[in-house]
Amino acid sequence: MSNDHHSHHSETHFTSTEVVRDIVIGMSDGLTVPFALAAGLSAAVDSSSIIVTAGLAEVAAGAIAMGLGGYLAGKTDIEHYDSELKREAYEIKHLRGREISEVEEILS
């Protein structure tokens, strides 16, 4: 008796390790600097409102800096990918034999 019923097993894997890394680094940096600033100011300033205001200003400035850094890093990645894609397209068109050898070497 043949079994025509095949169970299909699909697995999902987490593929956004860069996002998790960025979140962990961002949280670490984003929490360390305001606490250090507050600790330093608390020794130098008597007014708690100044300490809180400075801490909030640093959190806002840090968020903007991290956001701009992430944007620029992403933009740089895209530009690098595009330049590599153009270079490979040129090599496939003009240096076909070398590209075939390169692929054969990679796959062997």
mmCIF file of C-alpha atoms in Angstrom:
data_model
loop_
_atom_site.group_PDB
_atom_site.id
_atom_site.type_symbol
_atom_site.label_atom_id
_atom_site.label_comp_id
_atom_site.label_asym_id
_atom_site.label_seq_id
_atom_site.Cartn_x
_atom_site.Cartn_y
_atom_site.Cartn_z
ATOM 1 C CA MET A 1 0.000 0.000 0.000
ATOM 2 C CA SER A 2 1.513 3.333 -1.002
ATOM 3 C CA ASN A 3 1.294 6.408 1.069
ATOM 4 C CA ASP A 4 0.448 9.377 -1.159
ATOM 5 C CA HIS A 5 0.182 11.748 1.745
ATOM 6 C CA HIS A 6 3.459 13.600 2.324
ATOM 7 C CA SER A 7 3.728 15.920 5.253
ATOM 8 C CA HIS A 8 5.458 19.158 4.446
ATOM 9 C CA HIS A 9 7.627 20.482 7.223
ATOM 10 C CA SER A 10 8.692 24.070 6.926
ATOM 11 C CA GLU A 11 11.078 25.732 9.308
ATOM 12 C CA THR A 12 11.402 29.389 9.940
ATOM 13 C CA HIS A 13 14.749 30.732 11.012
ATOM 14 C CA PHE A 14 15.588 34.080 12.482
ATOM 15 C CA THR A 15 17.641 35.919 9.873
ATOM 16 C CA SER A 16 17.842 39.450 11.227
ATOM 17 C CA THR A 17 20.893 39.096 13.437
ATOM 18 C CA GLU A 18 22.149 42.519 12.381
ATOM 19 C CA VAL A 19 18.965 44.109 13.715
ATOM 20 C CA VAL A 20 19.354 42.390 17.081
ATOM 21 C CA ARG A 21 23.026 43.406 17.226
ATOM 22 C CA ASP A 22 22.122 47.028 16.461
ATOM 23 C CA ILE A 23 19.401 47.016 19.137
ATOM 24 C CA VAL A 24 21.728 45.583 21.790
ATOM 25 C CA ILE A 25 24.528 48.026 20.972
ATOM 26 C CA GLY A 26 22.079 50.922 20.779
ATOM 27 C CA MET A 27 20.492 50.053 24.125
ATOM 28 C CA SER A 28 23.897 49.662 25.749
ATOM 29 C CA ASP A 29 25.174 52.969 24.410
ATOM 30 C CA GLY A 30 21.847 54.706 24.886
ATOM 31 C CA LEU A 31 21.658 53.802 28.568
ATOM 32 C CA THR A 32 25.313 54.124 29.552
ATOM 33 C CA VAL A 33 25.934 57.708 28.484
ATOM 34 C CA PRO A 34 22.861 59.308 30.164
ATOM 35 C CA PHE A 35 23.600 57.534 33.446
ATOM 36 C CA ALA A 36 27.241 58.608 33.314
ATOM 37 C CA LEU A 37 26.172 62.178 32.564
ATOM 38 C CA ALA A 38 23.673 62.172 35.434
ATOM 39 C CA ALA A 39 26.266 60.756 37.821
ATOM 40 C CA GLY A 40 28.807 63.376 36.813
ATOM 41 C CA LEU A 41 26.346 66.236 37.032
ATOM 42 C CA SER A 42 24.939 65.119 40.378
ATOM 43 C CA ALA A 43 28.370 65.653 41.922
ATOM 44 C CA ALA A 44 28.720 69.114 40.372
ATOM 45 C CA VAL A 45 25.171 70.537 40.418
ATOM 46 C CA ASP A 46 22.688 70.845 43.280
ATOM 47 C CA SER A 47 19.549 71.205 41.140
ATOM 48 C CA SER A 48 17.903 67.905 40.196
ATOM 49 C CA SER A 49 15.901 69.634 37.436
ATOM 50 C CA ILE A 50 19.148 70.558 35.649
ATOM 51 C CA ILE A 51 20.349 66.959 35.917
ATOM 52 C CA VAL A 52 17.058 65.590 34.537
ATOM 53 C CA THR A 53 16.969 68.166 31.728
ATOM 54 C CA ALA A 54 20.566 67.438 30.743
ATOM 55 C CA GLY A 55 19.874 63.690 30.845
ATOM 56 C CA LEU A 56 16.814 64.025 28.605
ATOM 57 C CA ALA A 57 18.710 66.277 26.197
ATOM 58 C CA GLU A 58 21.479 63.677 25.992
ATOM 59 C CA VAL A 59 18.964 60.877 25.340
ATOM 60 C CA ALA A 60 17.423 62.903 22.493
ATOM 61 C CA ALA A 61 20.818 63.806 21.027
ATOM 62 C CA GLY A 62 21.985 60.199 21.344
ATOM 63 C CA ALA A 63 18.863 58.907 19.598
ATOM 64 C CA ILE A 64 19.378 61.338 16.719
ATOM 65 C CA ALA A 65 23.059 60.401 16.435
ATOM 66 C CA MET A 66 22.312 56.657 16.489
ATOM 67 C CA GLY A 67 19.547 57.104 13.921
ATOM 68 C CA LEU A 68 21.783 59.073 11.579
ATOM 69 C CA GLY A 69 24.574 56.551 12.060
ATOM 70 C CA GLY A 70 22.240 53.678 11.197
ATOM 71 C CA TYR A 71 20.905 55.527 8.160
ATOM 72 C CA LEU A 72 24.393 56.309 6.854
ATOM 73 C CA ALA A 73 25.561 52.737 7.462
ATOM 74 C CA GLY A 74 22.562 51.381 5.554
ATOM 75 C CA LYS A 75 23.067 53.836 2.714
ATOM 76 C CA THR A 76 26.746 52.878 2.495
ATOM 77 C CA ASP A 77 25.815 49.182 2.357
ATOM 78 C CA ILE A 78 23.408 49.838 -0.526
ATOM 79 C CA GLU A 79 25.994 51.889 -2.435
ATOM 80 C CA HIS A 80 28.607 49.160 -1.941
ATOM 81 C CA TYR A 81 26.193 46.451 -3.119
ATOM 82 C CA ASP A 82 25.255 48.504 -6.198
ATOM 83 C CA SER A 83 28.907 49.109 -7.120
ATOM 84 C CA GLU A 84 29.711 45.393 -6.725
ATOM 85 C CA LEU A 85 26.693 44.483 -8.863
ATOM 86 C CA LYS A 86 27.821 46.879 -11.615
ATOM 87 C CA ARG A 87 31.383 45.539 -11.452
ATOM 88 C CA GLU A 88 30.193 41.934 -11.733
ATOM 89 C CA ALA A 89 27.873 42.813 -14.643
ATOM 90 C CA TYR A 90 30.808 44.447 -16.446
ATOM 91 C CA GLU A 91 33.032 41.437 -15.806
ATOM 92 C CA ILE A 92 30.364 39.004 -17.029
ATOM 93 C CA LYS A 93 29.977 41.011 -20.228
ATOM 94 C CA HIS A 94 33.639 41.827 -20.941
ATOM 95 C CA LEU A 95 35.642 39.185 -19.039
ATOM 96 C CA ARG A 96 33.347 36.195 -19.423
ATOM 97 C CA GLY A 97 36.071 33.511 -19.395
ATOM 98 C CA ARG A 98 37.564 34.826 -16.172
ATOM 99 C CA GLU A 99 34.154 34.963 -14.524
ATOM 100 C CA ILE A 100 33.351 31.389 -15.564
ATOM 101 C CA SER A 101 36.673 30.247 -14.077
ATOM 102 C CA GLU A 102 35.932 32.174 -10.897
ATOM 103 C CA VAL A 103 32.520 30.522 -10.508
ATOM 104 C CA GLU A 104 33.975 27.072 -11.244
ATOM 105 C CA GLU A 105 36.610 27.640 -8.565
ATOM 106 C CA ILE A 106 33.995 28.718 -6.035
ATOM 107 C CA LEU A 107 31.752 25.731 -6.764
ATOM 108 C CA SER A 108 34.510 23.111 -6.818
#
